[in-house]
Coordinates of C-alpha atoms and ligand atoms in Angstrom, one line a residue:
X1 CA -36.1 6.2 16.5
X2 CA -33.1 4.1 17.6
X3 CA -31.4 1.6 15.1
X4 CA -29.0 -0.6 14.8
X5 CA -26.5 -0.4 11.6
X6 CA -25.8 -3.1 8.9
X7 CA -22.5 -1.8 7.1
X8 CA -21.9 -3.4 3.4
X9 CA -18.4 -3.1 2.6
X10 CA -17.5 -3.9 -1.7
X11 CA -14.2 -5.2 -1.7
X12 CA -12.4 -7.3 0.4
X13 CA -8.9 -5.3 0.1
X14 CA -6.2 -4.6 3.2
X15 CA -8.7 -1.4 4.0
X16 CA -12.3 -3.4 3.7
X17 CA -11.1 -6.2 5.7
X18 CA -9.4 -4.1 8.3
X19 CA -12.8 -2.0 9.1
X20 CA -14.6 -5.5 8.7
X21 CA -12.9 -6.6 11.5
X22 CA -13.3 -3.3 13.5
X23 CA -16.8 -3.5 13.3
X24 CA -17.1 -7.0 14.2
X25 CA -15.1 -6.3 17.2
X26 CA -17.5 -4.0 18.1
X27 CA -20.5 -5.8 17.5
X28 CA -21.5 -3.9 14.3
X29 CA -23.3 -5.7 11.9
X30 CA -21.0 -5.9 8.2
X31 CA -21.4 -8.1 5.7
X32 CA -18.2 -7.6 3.1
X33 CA -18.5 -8.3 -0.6
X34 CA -15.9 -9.4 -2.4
X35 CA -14.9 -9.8 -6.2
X36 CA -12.6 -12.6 -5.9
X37 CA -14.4 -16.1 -6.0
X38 CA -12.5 -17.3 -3.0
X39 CA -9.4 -16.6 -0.6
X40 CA -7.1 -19.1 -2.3
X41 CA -7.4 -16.6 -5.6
X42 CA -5.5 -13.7 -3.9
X43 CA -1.9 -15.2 -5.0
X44 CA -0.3 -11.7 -4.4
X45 CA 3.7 -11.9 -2.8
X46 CA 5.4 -8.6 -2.4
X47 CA 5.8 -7.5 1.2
X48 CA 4.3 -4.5 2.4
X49 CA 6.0 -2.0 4.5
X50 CA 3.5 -0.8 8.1
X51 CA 4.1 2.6 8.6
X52 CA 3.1 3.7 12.5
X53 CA -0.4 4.8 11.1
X54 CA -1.2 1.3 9.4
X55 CA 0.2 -0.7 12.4
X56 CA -2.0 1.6 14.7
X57 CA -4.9 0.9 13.0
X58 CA -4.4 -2.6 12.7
X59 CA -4.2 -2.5 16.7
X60 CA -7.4 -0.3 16.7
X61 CA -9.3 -2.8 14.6
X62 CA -7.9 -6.3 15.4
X63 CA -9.0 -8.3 18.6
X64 CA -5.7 -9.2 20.6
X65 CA -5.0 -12.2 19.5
X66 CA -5.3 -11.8 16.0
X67 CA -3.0 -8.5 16.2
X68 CA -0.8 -11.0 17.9
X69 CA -0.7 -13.4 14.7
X70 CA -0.2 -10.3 12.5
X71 CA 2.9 -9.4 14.6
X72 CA 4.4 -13.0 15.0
X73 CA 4.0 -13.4 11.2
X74 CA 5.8 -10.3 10.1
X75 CA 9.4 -10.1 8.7
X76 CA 12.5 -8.3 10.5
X77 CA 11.1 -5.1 11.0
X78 CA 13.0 -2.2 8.8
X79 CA 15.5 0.2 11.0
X80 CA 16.8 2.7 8.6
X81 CA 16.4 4.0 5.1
X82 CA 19.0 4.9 2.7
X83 CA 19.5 7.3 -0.7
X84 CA 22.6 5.7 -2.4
X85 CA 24.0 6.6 -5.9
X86 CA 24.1 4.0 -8.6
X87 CA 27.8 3.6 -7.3
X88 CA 25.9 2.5 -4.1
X89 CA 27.9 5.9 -2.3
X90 CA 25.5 6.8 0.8
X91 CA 23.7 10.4 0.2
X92 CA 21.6 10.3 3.2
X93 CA 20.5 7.2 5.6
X94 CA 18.2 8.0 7.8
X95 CA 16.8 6.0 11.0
X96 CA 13.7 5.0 11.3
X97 CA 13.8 5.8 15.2
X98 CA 16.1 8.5 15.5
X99 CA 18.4 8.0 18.1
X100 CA 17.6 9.1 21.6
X101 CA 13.5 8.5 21.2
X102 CA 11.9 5.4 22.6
X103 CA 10.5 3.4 19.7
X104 CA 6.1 3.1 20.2
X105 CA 5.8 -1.2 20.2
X106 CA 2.5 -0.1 18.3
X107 CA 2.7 2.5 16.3
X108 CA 5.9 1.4 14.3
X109 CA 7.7 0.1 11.1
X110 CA 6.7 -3.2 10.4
X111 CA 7.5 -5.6 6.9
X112 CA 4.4 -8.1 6.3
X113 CA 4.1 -10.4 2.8
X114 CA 1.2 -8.7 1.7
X115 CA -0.7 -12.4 1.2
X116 CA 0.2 -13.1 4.9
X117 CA -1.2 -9.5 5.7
X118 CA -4.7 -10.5 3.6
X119 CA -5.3 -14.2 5.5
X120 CA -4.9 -12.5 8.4
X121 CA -7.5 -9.9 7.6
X122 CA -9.7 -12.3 6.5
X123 CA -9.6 -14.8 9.8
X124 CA -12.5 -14.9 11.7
X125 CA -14.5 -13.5 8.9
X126 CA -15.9 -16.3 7.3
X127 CA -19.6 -15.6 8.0
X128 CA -19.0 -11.9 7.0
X129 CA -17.1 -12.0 3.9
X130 CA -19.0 -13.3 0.8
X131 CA -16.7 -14.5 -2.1
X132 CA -17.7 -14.2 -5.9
X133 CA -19.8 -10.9 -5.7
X134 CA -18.5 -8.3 -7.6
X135 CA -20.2 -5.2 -7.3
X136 CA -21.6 -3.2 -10.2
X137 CA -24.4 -0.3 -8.7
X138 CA -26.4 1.1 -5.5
X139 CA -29.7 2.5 -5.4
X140 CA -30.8 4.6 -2.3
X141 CA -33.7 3.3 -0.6
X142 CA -35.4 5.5 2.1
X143 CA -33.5 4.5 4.9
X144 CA -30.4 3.1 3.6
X145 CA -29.1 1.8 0.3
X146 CA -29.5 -1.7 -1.9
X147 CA -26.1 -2.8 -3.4
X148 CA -26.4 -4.8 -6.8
X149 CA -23.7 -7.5 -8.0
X150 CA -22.9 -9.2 -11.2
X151 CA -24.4 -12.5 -10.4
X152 CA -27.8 -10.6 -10.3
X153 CA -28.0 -11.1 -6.4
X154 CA -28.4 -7.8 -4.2
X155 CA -28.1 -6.9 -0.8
X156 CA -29.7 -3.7 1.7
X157 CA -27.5 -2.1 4.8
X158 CA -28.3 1.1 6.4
X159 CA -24.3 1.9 4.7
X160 CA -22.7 1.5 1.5
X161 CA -18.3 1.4 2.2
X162 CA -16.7 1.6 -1.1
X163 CA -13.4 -0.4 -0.9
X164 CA -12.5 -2.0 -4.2
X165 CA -9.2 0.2 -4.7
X166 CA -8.9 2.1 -7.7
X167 CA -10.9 1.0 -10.2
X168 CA -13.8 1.8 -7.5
X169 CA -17.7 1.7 -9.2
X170 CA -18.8 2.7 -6.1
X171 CA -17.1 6.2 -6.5
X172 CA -17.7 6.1 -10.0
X173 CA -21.3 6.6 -9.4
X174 CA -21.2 8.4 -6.2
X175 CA -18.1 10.9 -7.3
X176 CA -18.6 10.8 -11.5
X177 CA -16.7 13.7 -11.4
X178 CA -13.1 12.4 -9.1
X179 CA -10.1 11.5 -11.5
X180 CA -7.2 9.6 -11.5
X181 CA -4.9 10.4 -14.5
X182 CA -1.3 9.0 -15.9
X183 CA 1.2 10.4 -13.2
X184 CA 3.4 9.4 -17.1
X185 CA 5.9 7.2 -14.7
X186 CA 6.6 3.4 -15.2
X187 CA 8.0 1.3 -12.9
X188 CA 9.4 -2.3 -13.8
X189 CA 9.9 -4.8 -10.7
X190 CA 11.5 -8.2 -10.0
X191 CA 11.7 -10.8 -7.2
X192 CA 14.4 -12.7 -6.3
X193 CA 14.9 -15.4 -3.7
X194 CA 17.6 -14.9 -1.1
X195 CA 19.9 -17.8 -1.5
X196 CA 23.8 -17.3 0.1
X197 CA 24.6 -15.8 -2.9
X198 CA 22.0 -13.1 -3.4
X199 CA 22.7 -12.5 0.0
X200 CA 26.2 -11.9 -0.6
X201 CA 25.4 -9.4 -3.2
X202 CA 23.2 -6.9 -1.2
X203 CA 24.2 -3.6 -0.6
X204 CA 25.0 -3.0 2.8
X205 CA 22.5 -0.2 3.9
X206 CA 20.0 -3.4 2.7
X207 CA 21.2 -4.9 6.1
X208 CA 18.6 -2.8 8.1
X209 CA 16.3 -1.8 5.7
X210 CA 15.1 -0.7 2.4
X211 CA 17.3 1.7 0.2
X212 CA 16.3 4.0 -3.2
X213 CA 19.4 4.5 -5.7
X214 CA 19.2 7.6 -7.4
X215 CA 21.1 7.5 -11.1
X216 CA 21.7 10.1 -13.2
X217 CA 18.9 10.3 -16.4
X218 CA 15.7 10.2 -14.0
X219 CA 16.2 6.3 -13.1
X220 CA 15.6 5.2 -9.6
X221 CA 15.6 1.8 -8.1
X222 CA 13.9 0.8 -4.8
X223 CA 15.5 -2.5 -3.1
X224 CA 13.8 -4.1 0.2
X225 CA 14.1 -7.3 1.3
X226 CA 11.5 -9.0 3.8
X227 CA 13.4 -11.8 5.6
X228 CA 11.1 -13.6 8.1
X229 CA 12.7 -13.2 12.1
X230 CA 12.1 -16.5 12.9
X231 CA 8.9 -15.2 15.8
X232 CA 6.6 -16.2 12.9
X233 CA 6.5 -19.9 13.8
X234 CA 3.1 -19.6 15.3
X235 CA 1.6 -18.9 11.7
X236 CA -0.5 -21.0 10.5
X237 CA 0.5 -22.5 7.3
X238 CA -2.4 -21.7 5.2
X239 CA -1.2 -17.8 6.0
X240 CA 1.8 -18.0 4.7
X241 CA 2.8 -17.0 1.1
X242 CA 3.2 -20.1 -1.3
X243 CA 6.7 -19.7 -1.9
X244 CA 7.4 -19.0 2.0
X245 CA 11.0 -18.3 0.9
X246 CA 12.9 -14.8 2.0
X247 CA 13.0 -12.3 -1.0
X248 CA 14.8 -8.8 -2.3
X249 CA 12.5 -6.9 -4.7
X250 CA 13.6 -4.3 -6.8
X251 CA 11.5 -1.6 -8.8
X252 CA 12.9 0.9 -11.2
X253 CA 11.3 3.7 -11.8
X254 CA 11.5 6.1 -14.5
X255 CA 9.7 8.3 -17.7
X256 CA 9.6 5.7 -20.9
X257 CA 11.5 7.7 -22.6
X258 CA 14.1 7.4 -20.1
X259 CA 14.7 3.5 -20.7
X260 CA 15.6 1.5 -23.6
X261 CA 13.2 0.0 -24.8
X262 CA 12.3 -0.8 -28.7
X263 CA 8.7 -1.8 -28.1
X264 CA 6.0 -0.1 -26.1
X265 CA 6.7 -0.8 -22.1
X266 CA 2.6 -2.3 -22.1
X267 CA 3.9 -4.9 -25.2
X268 CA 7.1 -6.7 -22.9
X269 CA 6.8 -10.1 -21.3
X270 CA 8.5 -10.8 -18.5
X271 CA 12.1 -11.8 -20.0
X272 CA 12.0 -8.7 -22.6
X273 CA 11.6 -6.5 -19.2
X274 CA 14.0 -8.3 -17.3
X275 CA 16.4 -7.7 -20.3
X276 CA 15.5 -3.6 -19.9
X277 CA 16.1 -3.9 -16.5
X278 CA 19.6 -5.0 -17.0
X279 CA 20.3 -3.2 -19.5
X280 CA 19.6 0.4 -17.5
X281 CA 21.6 -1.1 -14.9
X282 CA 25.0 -2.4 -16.8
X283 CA 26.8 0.5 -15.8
X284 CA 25.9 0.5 -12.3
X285 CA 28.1 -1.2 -9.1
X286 CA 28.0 -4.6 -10.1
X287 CA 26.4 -5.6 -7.1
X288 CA 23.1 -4.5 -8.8
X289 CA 23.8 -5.8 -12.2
X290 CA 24.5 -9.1 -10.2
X291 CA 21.1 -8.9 -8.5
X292 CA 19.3 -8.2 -11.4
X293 CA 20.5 -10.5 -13.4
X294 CA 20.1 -13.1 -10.8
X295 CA 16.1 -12.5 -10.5
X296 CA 14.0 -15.2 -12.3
X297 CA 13.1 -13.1 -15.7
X298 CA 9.3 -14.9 -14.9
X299 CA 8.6 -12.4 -11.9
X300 CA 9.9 -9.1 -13.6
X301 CA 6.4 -7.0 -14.4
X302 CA 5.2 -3.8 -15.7
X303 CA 3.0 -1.0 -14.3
X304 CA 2.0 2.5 -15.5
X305 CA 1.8 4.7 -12.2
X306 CA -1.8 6.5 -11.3
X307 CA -2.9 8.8 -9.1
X308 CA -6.0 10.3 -8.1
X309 CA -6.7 14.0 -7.9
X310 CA -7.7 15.6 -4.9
X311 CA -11.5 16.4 -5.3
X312 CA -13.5 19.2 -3.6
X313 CA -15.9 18.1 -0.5
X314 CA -19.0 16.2 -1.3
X315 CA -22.4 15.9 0.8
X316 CA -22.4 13.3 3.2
X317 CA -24.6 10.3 2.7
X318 CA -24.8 6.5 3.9
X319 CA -22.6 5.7 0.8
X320 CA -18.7 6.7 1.0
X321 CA -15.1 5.8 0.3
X322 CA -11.8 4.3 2.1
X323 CA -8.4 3.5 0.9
X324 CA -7.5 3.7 -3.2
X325 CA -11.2 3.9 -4.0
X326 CA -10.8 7.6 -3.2
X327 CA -7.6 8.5 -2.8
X328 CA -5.2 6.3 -4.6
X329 CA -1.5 7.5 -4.9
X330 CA 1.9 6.1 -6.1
X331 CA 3.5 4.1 -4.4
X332 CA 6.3 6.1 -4.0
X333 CA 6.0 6.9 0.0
X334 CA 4.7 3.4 0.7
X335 CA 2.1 5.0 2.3
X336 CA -1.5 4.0 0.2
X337 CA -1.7 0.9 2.4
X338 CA -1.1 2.7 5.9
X339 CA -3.9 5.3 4.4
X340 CA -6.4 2.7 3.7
X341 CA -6.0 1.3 7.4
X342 CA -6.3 4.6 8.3
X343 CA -9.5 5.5 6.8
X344 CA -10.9 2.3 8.4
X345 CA -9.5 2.4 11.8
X346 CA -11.1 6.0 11.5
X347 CA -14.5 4.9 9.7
X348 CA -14.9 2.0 12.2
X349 CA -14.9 4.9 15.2
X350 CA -17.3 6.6 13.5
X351 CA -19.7 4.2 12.3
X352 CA -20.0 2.3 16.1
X353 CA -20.9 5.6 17.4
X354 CA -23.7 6.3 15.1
X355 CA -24.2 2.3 16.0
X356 CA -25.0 3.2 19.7
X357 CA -27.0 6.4 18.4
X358 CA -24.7 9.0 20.0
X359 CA -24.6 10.8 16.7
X360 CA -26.8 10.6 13.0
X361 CA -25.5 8.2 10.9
X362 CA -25.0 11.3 8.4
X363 CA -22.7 13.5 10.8
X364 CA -20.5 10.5 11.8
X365 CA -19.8 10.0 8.2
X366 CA -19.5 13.4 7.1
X367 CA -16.7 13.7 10.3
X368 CA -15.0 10.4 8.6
X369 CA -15.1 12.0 5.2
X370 CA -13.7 15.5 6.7
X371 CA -10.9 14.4 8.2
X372 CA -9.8 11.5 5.0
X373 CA -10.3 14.2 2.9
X374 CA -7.8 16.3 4.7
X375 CA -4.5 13.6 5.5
X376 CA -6.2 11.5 2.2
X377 CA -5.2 14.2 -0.5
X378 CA -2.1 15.2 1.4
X379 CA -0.8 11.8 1.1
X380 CA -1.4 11.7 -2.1
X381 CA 0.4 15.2 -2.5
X382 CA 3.1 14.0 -0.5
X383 CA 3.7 10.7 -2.6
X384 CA 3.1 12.2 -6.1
X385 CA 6.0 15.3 -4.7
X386 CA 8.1 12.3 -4.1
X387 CA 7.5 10.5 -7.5
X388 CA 9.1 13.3 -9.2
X389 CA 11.4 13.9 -7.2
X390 CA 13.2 10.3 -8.0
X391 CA 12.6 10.9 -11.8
X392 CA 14.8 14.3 -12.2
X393 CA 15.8 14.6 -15.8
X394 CA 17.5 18.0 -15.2
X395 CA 21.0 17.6 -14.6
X396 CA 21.3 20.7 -12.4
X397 CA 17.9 19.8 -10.1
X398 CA 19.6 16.3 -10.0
X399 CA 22.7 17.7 -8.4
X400 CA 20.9 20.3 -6.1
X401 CA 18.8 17.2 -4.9
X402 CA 21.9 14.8 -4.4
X403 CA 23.9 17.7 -2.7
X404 CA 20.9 18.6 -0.6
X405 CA 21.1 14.9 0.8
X406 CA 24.7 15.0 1.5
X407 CA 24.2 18.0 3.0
X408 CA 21.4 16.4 5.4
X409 CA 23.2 13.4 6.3
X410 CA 26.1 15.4 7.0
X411 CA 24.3 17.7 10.0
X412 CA 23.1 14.5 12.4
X413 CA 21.1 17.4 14.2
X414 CA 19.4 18.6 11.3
X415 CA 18.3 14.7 10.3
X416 CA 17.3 13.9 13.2
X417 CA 14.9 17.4 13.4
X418 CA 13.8 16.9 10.0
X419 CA 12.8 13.1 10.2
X420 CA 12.0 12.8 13.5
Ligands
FAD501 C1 4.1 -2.0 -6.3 C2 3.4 -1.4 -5.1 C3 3.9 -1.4 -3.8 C4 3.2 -0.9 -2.8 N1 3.8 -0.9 -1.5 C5 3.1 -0.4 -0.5 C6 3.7 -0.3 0.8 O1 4.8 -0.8 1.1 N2 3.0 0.3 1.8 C7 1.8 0.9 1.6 O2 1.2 1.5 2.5 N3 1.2 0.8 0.4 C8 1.8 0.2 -0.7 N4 1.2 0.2 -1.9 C9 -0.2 0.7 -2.0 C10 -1.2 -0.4 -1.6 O3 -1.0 -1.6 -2.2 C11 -2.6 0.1 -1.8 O4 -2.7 1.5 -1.4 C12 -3.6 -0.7 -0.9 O5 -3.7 -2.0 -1.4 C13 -5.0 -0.1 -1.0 O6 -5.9 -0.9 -0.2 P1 -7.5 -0.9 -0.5 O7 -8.1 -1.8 0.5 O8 -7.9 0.5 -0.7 O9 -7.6 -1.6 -1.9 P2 -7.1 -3.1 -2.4 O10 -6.1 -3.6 -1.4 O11 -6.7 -2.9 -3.8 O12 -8.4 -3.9 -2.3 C14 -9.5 -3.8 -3.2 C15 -10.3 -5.1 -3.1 O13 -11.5 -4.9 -3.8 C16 -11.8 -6.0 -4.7 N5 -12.7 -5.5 -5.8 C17 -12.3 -4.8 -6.8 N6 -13.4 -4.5 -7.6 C18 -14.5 -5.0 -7.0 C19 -15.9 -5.1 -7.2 N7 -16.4 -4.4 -8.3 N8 -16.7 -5.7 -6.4 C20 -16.2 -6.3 -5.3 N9 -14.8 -6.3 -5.0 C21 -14.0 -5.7 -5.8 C22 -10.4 -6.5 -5.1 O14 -10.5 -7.8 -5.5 C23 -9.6 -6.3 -3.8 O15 -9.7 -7.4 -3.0 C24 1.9 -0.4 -3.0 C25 1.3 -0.4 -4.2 C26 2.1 -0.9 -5.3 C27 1.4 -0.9 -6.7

């Protein structure tokens, strides 16, 4: 017997709404549950880097005009990325289009305020997205499953998407067994506002895009800026971040032990960090020092660094997982985002043609779950390879990695093979 679907999605995050919208697009039934009691609590302001997956899917998922929006509100997109030394000496910079290819206008590097990249997620939504519902359990029921929520209320879908990132209680009851564990990496980041001055201060490479500064005692620091371009003027204002001003954030990233600190990292308010911050960074060009010590002591913040653990295939059911509810990563690649919209440009596919009964509801998501698994964990592989990489302690692997880069950046051909 032919059916139509009703998709439940718990958590309203940059995966959740992205396959919300998919599905709506399509004419899929989705109702989307979300924790946060209303759109005006999300008060998140870092950018976000779109990699060619995320900005793909986003085009996948979004109708026209609202892709439109998305584009017309991002920042100047990044062109190259750059290894420097603490000295801020170039070991490799690498562009983002290598020369000689013709860049994709869809499947390419784009720099969004991740607030921005949320409102515009959530437009159009408003009859779909249901604020104030967090999610706490799912029974099955014969043909589908009944999602519970804290405020006693429950709702029934012929699916159950799991989307709340990575404290996911979805997959805690449908995957007991998948971990996330300490990766035993810190990072502490800052904001600062981009005033003539702070402009005056930023390394070079910073000029067309972000740059990670590898120093000697397993300390990196990652600095991006997102500037807007000036084709944003169509955003609406309610979209844009509430201090609309252009920023450079800065995260270092390191063991504990590795930074100075007197008092457990967890225990620091945001002056004692910013303090740490310039403290590891005295002896650096004083470009960075300047930067550092230039960022309001208010935005610097803490954060222990997770990852999940690749976990062995599953039976398929009308219950599954997208984005950091299954395979969370650090954010090392800047690639958990473009993964999430991934998963749901993917899902969405899957889900409209068990919609329009070309295939079971339990092969299209057991295709879905396949193939995430697969790119999923090796993104996660790929970003927690990375991690460690920036966090040598060994002087002699330190030196092999620096020299490797010089070497790189050296042989154009090579670069150009290897990143292209
Ligand atoms: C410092 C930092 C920088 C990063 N930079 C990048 C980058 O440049 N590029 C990139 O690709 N990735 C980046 N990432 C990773 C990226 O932020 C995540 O991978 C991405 O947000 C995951 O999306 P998601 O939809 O799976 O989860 P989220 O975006 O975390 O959304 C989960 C949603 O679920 C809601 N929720 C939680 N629990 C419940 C519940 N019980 N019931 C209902 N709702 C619930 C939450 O309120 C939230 O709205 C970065 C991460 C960090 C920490």
């Amino acid at each position: 017997m032919s059916r139509r679907l009703h998709v439940l999605i718990a958590g309203g995050g940059i995966g959740g709404l992205c396959l919300a919208q998919g599905l709506r697009r399509a004419g899929v039934e989705v109702t989307v549950f979300e924790r946060a009691a209303s759109p005006d609590a999300f008060r998140e302001g870092y950018r976000i880097h779109l990699d060619p997956d995320g900005s793909r899917a986003l085009h996948s998922c979004l109708p026209p005009e609202r892709y439109a929006l998305l584009r017309g509100a991002c920042g100047r997109p990044p062109r190259s990325f750059a290894f420097l030394t603490e000295g801020l000496r170039e070991l490799l910079a690498v562009d983002v289009t290598p020369p000689g290819s013709t860049p994709d206008p869809i499947a390419t590097h784009l720099s969004v305020n991740r607030f921005t990249l949320r409102q515009v997620l959530l437009d159009g939504l408003d009859d779909v997205v249901r604020f104030g519902k967090e999610f706490v359990r799912y029974e099955r029921t014969n043909d589908g499953v009944t999602a519970f929520f804290a405020d006693g209320s429950h709702a029934t879908g012929s699916v159950l998407v799991g989307a709340e990132g990575t404290r996911s209680r979805v997959r805690a009851q449908l995957l007991p067994h998948a971990n996330r564990i300490d990766t035993g990496v810190v990072t502490v980041a800052g904001r600062v506002a981009l005033d003539p001055d702070v402009r005056a201060l930023l390394p070079d490479h910073l000029a067309t895009g972000p740059a990670m500064i590898l120093a000697p005692g397993g300390v990196n620091m990652f600095l991006a800026t997102h500037e807007q371009d000036g084709s944003g003027a169509e955003t609406p204002a309610h979209m844009l971040p509430p201090n609309g001003e252009d920023y450079l954030v800065w995260a270092l990233g390191a063991r504990p032990h590795a930074l100075p600190a007197r008092s457990p990292l967890d225990e620091l308010d945001g002056p004692a960090l910013h303090r740490l911050a310039l403290s590891v960074t005295r002896t650096w060009n004083p470009r960075i020092t300047q930067l550092v010590h230039r960022t309001d002591p208010q935005t610097v913040q803490f954060l222990r660094i997770h990852t999940a653990v690749p976990v062995e295939p599953w039976p398929a059911g009308p219950v599954t997982l997208l984005g950091d509810a299954i395979h969370s990563m650090p954010p090392s690649r800047g690639i958990g985002a473009n993964t999430a919209l991934r998963d749901a440009s993917l899902l969405r596919t899957k889900l409209v043609e068990a919609d329009r009964n070309r295939v079971d509801l339990t092969t299209a998501i057991g295709d879905y779950e396949h193939e995430m698994r697969r790119y999923g964990f090796a993104a996660v592989k790929a970003s927690v390879r990375a991690l460690e990489q920036s966090v040598t302690e060994n002087p002699l692997a330190f030196f092999a990695s620096k020299t490797g880069l010089r070497l790189i950046n050296a042989l154009p051909s090579v670069k150009n093979r290897i990143f292209a």
